[in-house]
C-alpha positions as a Markdown table, in Angstrom:
| # | Residue | x | y | z |
|---|---|---|---|---|
| 1 | Met | -1.5 | -23.8 | 100.0 |
| 2 | Glu | 1.7 | -24.1 | 98.2 |
| 3 | Lys | -0.1 | -26.1 | 95.6 |
| 4 | Leu | -2.3 | -23.2 | 94.9 |
| 5 | Asp | 0.5 | -20.7 | 95.1 |
| 6 | Gln | 2.3 | -22.7 | 92.7 |
| 7 | Gln | -0.8 | -23.0 | 90.5 |
| 8 | Lys | -1.1 | -18.9 | 91.2 |
| 9 | Glu | 2.5 | -18.4 | 90.0 |
| 10 | Ala | 1.7 | -21.0 | 87.0 |
| 11 | Phe | -1.2 | -19.1 | 86.3 |
| 12 | Asp | 0.5 | -15.8 | 86.4 |
| 13 | Glu | 3.5 | -17.0 | 84.3 |
| 14 | Glu | 0.9 | -18.4 | 81.9 |
| 15 | Ser | -0.9 | -15.4 | 81.9 |
| 16 | Lys | 2.2 | -13.1 | 81.6 |
| 17 | Leu | 3.0 | -15.5 | 78.5 |
| 18 | Leu | -0.5 | -15.5 | 77.3 |
| 19 | Lys | -0.4 | -11.3 | 77.7 |
| 20 | Asp | 3.0 | -11.4 | 75.9 |
| 21 | Glu | 1.3 | -13.6 | 73.0 |
| 22 | Ile | -1.6 | -11.4 | 73.1 |
| 23 | Ala | 0.5 | -8.3 | 72.8 |
| 24 | Lys | 2.7 | -9.8 | 70.1 |
| 25 | Leu | -0.4 | -10.9 | 68.4 |
| 26 | Lys | -1.7 | -7.3 | 68.6 |
| 27 | Glu | 1.5 | -5.9 | 67.1 |
| 28 | Glu | 1.2 | -8.5 | 64.5 |
| 29 | Val | -2.3 | -7.7 | 64.0 |
| 30 | Ser | -1.8 | -4.0 | 64.0 |
| 31 | Ser | 1.5 | -4.6 | 61.5 |
| 32 | Leu | -1.0 | -6.5 | 59.2 |
| 33 | Glu | -3.7 | -3.9 | 59.2 |
| 34 | Asn | -0.9 | -1.4 | 58.6 |
| 35 | Glu | 0.4 | -3.6 | 55.7 |
| 36 | Arg | -3.4 | -4.0 | 54.6 |
| 37 | Asn | -4.0 | -0.3 | 54.4 |
| 38 | Thr | -0.5 | 0.3 | 52.7 |
| 39 | Leu | -1.6 | -2.5 | 50.1 |
| 40 | Ser | -5.0 | -1.0 | 49.9 |
| 41 | Glu | -3.7 | 2.4 | 49.1 |
| 42 | Ser | -1.2 | 0.7 | 46.6 |
| 43 | Ile | -4.5 | -1.1 | 45.0 |
| 44 | Lys | -6.2 | 2.3 | 45.0 |
| 45 | Asp | -3.4 | 3.8 | 43.4 |
| 46 | Tyr | -2.6 | 0.9 | 41.0 |
| 47 | Glu | -6.6 | 1.3 | 39.8 |
| 48 | Ala | -6.2 | 4.8 | 39.4 |
| 49 | Lys | -3.2 | 4.4 | 37.2 |
| 50 | Ala | -4.7 | 1.4 | 35.5 |
| 51 | Ser | -7.7 | 3.9 | 34.8 |
| 52 | Glu | -5.7 | 6.7 | 33.5 |
| 53 | Val | -3.5 | 4.1 | 31.4 |
| 54 | Glu | -7.1 | 2.6 | 30.2 |
| 55 | Lys | -8.2 | 6.3 | 29.3 |
| 56 | Thr | -4.9 | 7.1 | 27.6 |
| 57 | Lys | -5.1 | 4.0 | 25.8 |
| 58 | Met | -8.5 | 4.6 | 24.6 |
| 59 | Ala | -7.5 | 8.1 | 23.7 |
| 60 | Tyr | -4.4 | 6.5 | 21.8 |
| 61 | Ile | -6.7 | 4.0 | 20.0 |
| 62 | Gln | -9.2 | 6.7 | 19.2 |
| 63 | Asp | -6.5 | 9.0 | 17.8 |
| 64 | Leu | -4.9 | 6.0 | 15.8 |
| 65 | Glu | -8.6 | 5.2 | 14.4 |
| 66 | Lys | -8.9 | 9.0 | 13.5 |
| 67 | Lys | -5.6 | 8.6 | 11.7 |
| 68 | Ile | -6.7 | 5.4 | 10.0 |
| 69 | Gln | -9.6 | 7.2 | 9.0 |
| 70 | Asp | -7.8 | 10.3 | 7.8 |
| 71 | Leu | -5.3 | 8.1 | 6.0 |
| 72 | Ala | -8.4 | 6.6 | 4.1 |
| 73 | Glu | -9.8 | 9.9 | 3.1 |
| 74 | Leu | -6.0 | 11.0 | 2.0 |
| 75 | Glu | -5.8 | 7.9 | 0.0 |
| 76 | Lys | -9.4 | 8.6 | -1.5 |
| 77 | Thr | -8.3 | 12.2 | -2.1 |
| 78 | Lys | -5.1 | 10.9 | -3.8 |
| 79 | Val | -7.0 | 8.5 | -6.0 |
| 80 | Glu | -9.1 | 11.3 | -6.7 |
| 81 | Leu | -6.3 | 13.7 | -7.6 |
| 82 | Glu | -4.8 | 11.2 | -9.7 |
| 83 | Glu | -7.9 | 10.5 | -11.6 |
| 84 | Leu | -8.2 | 14.3 | -12.1 |
| 85 | Gln | -4.8 | 14.5 | -13.3 |
| 86 | Gln | -5.3 | 11.7 | -15.8 |
| 87 | Thr | -8.5 | 13.6 | -16.9 |
| 88 | Lys | -6.4 | 16.8 | -17.2 |
| 89 | Thr | -3.7 | 15.1 | -18.9 |
| 90 | Thr | -6.1 | 13.8 | -21.4 |
| 91 | Glu | -7.8 | 17.3 | -21.6 |
| 92 | Ile | -4.3 | 19.0 | -22.1 |
| 93 | Ala | -3.4 | 16.5 | -24.9 |
| 94 | Glu | -6.8 | 16.9 | -26.5 |
| 95 | Leu | -6.2 | 20.8 | -26.3 |
| 96 | Gln | -2.5 | 20.4 | -27.6 |
| 97 | Lys | -4.0 | 18.5 | -30.5 |
| 98 | Gln | -6.7 | 21.3 | -31.1 |
| 99 | Leu | -4.2 | 24.0 | -30.9 |
| 100 | Glu | -1.8 | 22.3 | -33.3 |
| 101 | Glu | -4.9 | 21.8 | -35.8 |
| 102 | Val | -5.7 | 25.6 | -35.1 |
| 103 | Leu | -2.0 | 26.5 | -35.8 |
| 104 | Asp | -2.1 | 24.3 | -38.9 |
| 105 | Glu | -5.2 | 26.0 | -40.0 |
| 106 | Lys | -3.8 | 29.6 | -39.2 |
| 107 | Ala | -0.7 | 28.5 | -41.3 |
| 108 | Ala | -2.9 | 27.0 | -44.3 |
| 109 | Leu | -4.8 | 30.5 | -43.8 |
| 110 | Ser | -1.8 | 32.6 | -43.7 |
| 111 | Gln | -0.6 | 30.7 | -46.9 |
| 112 | Ala | -4.1 | 31.2 | -48.6 |
| 113 | Leu | -4.0 | 35.2 | -47.5 |
| 114 | Glu | -0.6 | 35.4 | -49.0 |
| 115 | Ile | -1.7 | 33.8 | -52.2 |
| 116 | Ser | -4.8 | 35.9 | -52.2 |
| 117 | Asn | -2.5 | 38.8 | -51.7 |
| 118 | Glu | -0.4 | 37.8 | -54.7 |
| 119 | Arg | -3.3 | 37.4 | -56.7 |
| 120 | Ala | -5.1 | 40.7 | -55.7 |
| 121 | Lys | -1.7 | 42.4 | -56.7 |
| 122 | Asp | -1.8 | 40.3 | -60.2 |
| 123 | Leu | -5.6 | 41.6 | -60.5 |
| 124 | Glu | -4.6 | 45.0 | -59.7 |
| 125 | Gly | -1.8 | 44.3 | -62.4 |
| 126 | Lys | -4.1 | 43.0 | -64.5 |
| 127 | Glu | -6.6 | 45.6 | -64.0 |
| 128 | Asn | -4.3 | 48.4 | -64.7 |
| 129 | Glu | -3.3 | 46.3 | -67.9 |
| 130 | Ile | -7.2 | 45.9 | -69.0 |
| 131 | Ala | -7.1 | 49.9 | -68.2 |
| 132 | Arg | -4.4 | 50.5 | -70.5 |
| 133 | Leu | -5.8 | 48.1 | -73.2 |
| 134 | His | -9.2 | 50.0 | -72.6 |
| 135 | Asp | -7.0 | 53.4 | -73.2 |
| 136 | Glu | -5.5 | 51.9 | -76.1 |
| 137 | Leu | -8.8 | 50.2 | -77.5 |
| 138 | Asn | -10.5 | 53.8 | -77.2 |
| 139 | Ala | -7.4 | 55.6 | -78.9 |
| 140 | Met | -7.8 | 53.1 | -81.7 |
| 141 | Thr | -11.6 | 53.5 | -81.9 |
| 142 | Glu | -10.9 | 57.0 | -81.9 |
| 143 | Ala | -8.3 | 56.6 | -84.9 |
| 144 | Arg | -10.6 | 54.3 | -86.7 |
| 145 | Glu | -13.6 | 56.8 | -86.3 |
| 146 | Gln | -10.9 | 59.5 | -87.7 |
| 147 | Leu | -9.8 | 57.0 | -90.3 |
| 148 | Ser | -13.6 | 56.2 | -91.0 |
| 149 | Ala | -14.3 | 59.7 | -91.3 |
| 150 | Glu | -11.1 | 60.4 | -93.4 |
| 151 | Leu | -12.4 | 57.5 | -95.6 |
| 152 | Ala | -15.8 | 59.1 | -95.9 |
| 153 | Gln | -14.2 | 62.4 | -96.8 |
| 154 | Ala | -11.9 | 60.6 | -99.3 |
| 155 | Lys | -15.0 | 58.8 | -100.6 |
| 156 | Glu | -16.8 | 62.1 | -101.0 |
| 157 | Asp | -13.9 | 63.6 | -102.4 |
| 158 | Ala | -13.5 | 60.7 | -104.8 |
| 159 | Ala | -17.1 | 60.9 | -105.5 |
| 160 | Leu | -16.8 | 64.9 | -106.3 |
| 161 | Leu | -13.7 | 64.3 | -108.6 |
| 162 | Glu | -15.2 | 61.7 | -110.4 |
| 163 | Lys | -18.2 | 64.0 | -111.1 |
| 164 | Ala | -15.9 | 66.7 | -111.7 |
| 165 | Glu | -14.3 | 64.3 | -114.4 |
| 166 | Lys | -17.3 | 63.5 | -115.9 |
């Protein structure tokens, strides 16, 4: 019986050791489960943050793509504005040339008008001279007519004298 008692004691001891071992293993399992839960939460947090970072990254990429597109549009607009500026510069140069031609023509017309005014004054002076000469001619014509009348009278008088002398 002693052997049974010894076996029982050994069994009890082994059972206690096993129970202690089981308790330690349960604690370790519990600790590992807690660690697993913590890791699971950390993974969920990481995945949420990774998702948020991915969304932010995509938004940033879209923003950059839009900015690149805007820059392309701005570059296109810049080129169009440079072309328009070149066109306007050419048009301004052409208008400047036309303005110079018009100003030259105006100067020539002003000079021609001045010459025409001088000629008009000259013509007015000549018309006055013609009117004076016409008046002189009329006076001379009247004087000639009077002289002709006097000559005719003188001839008549001479003819009468000659008749009277005969």
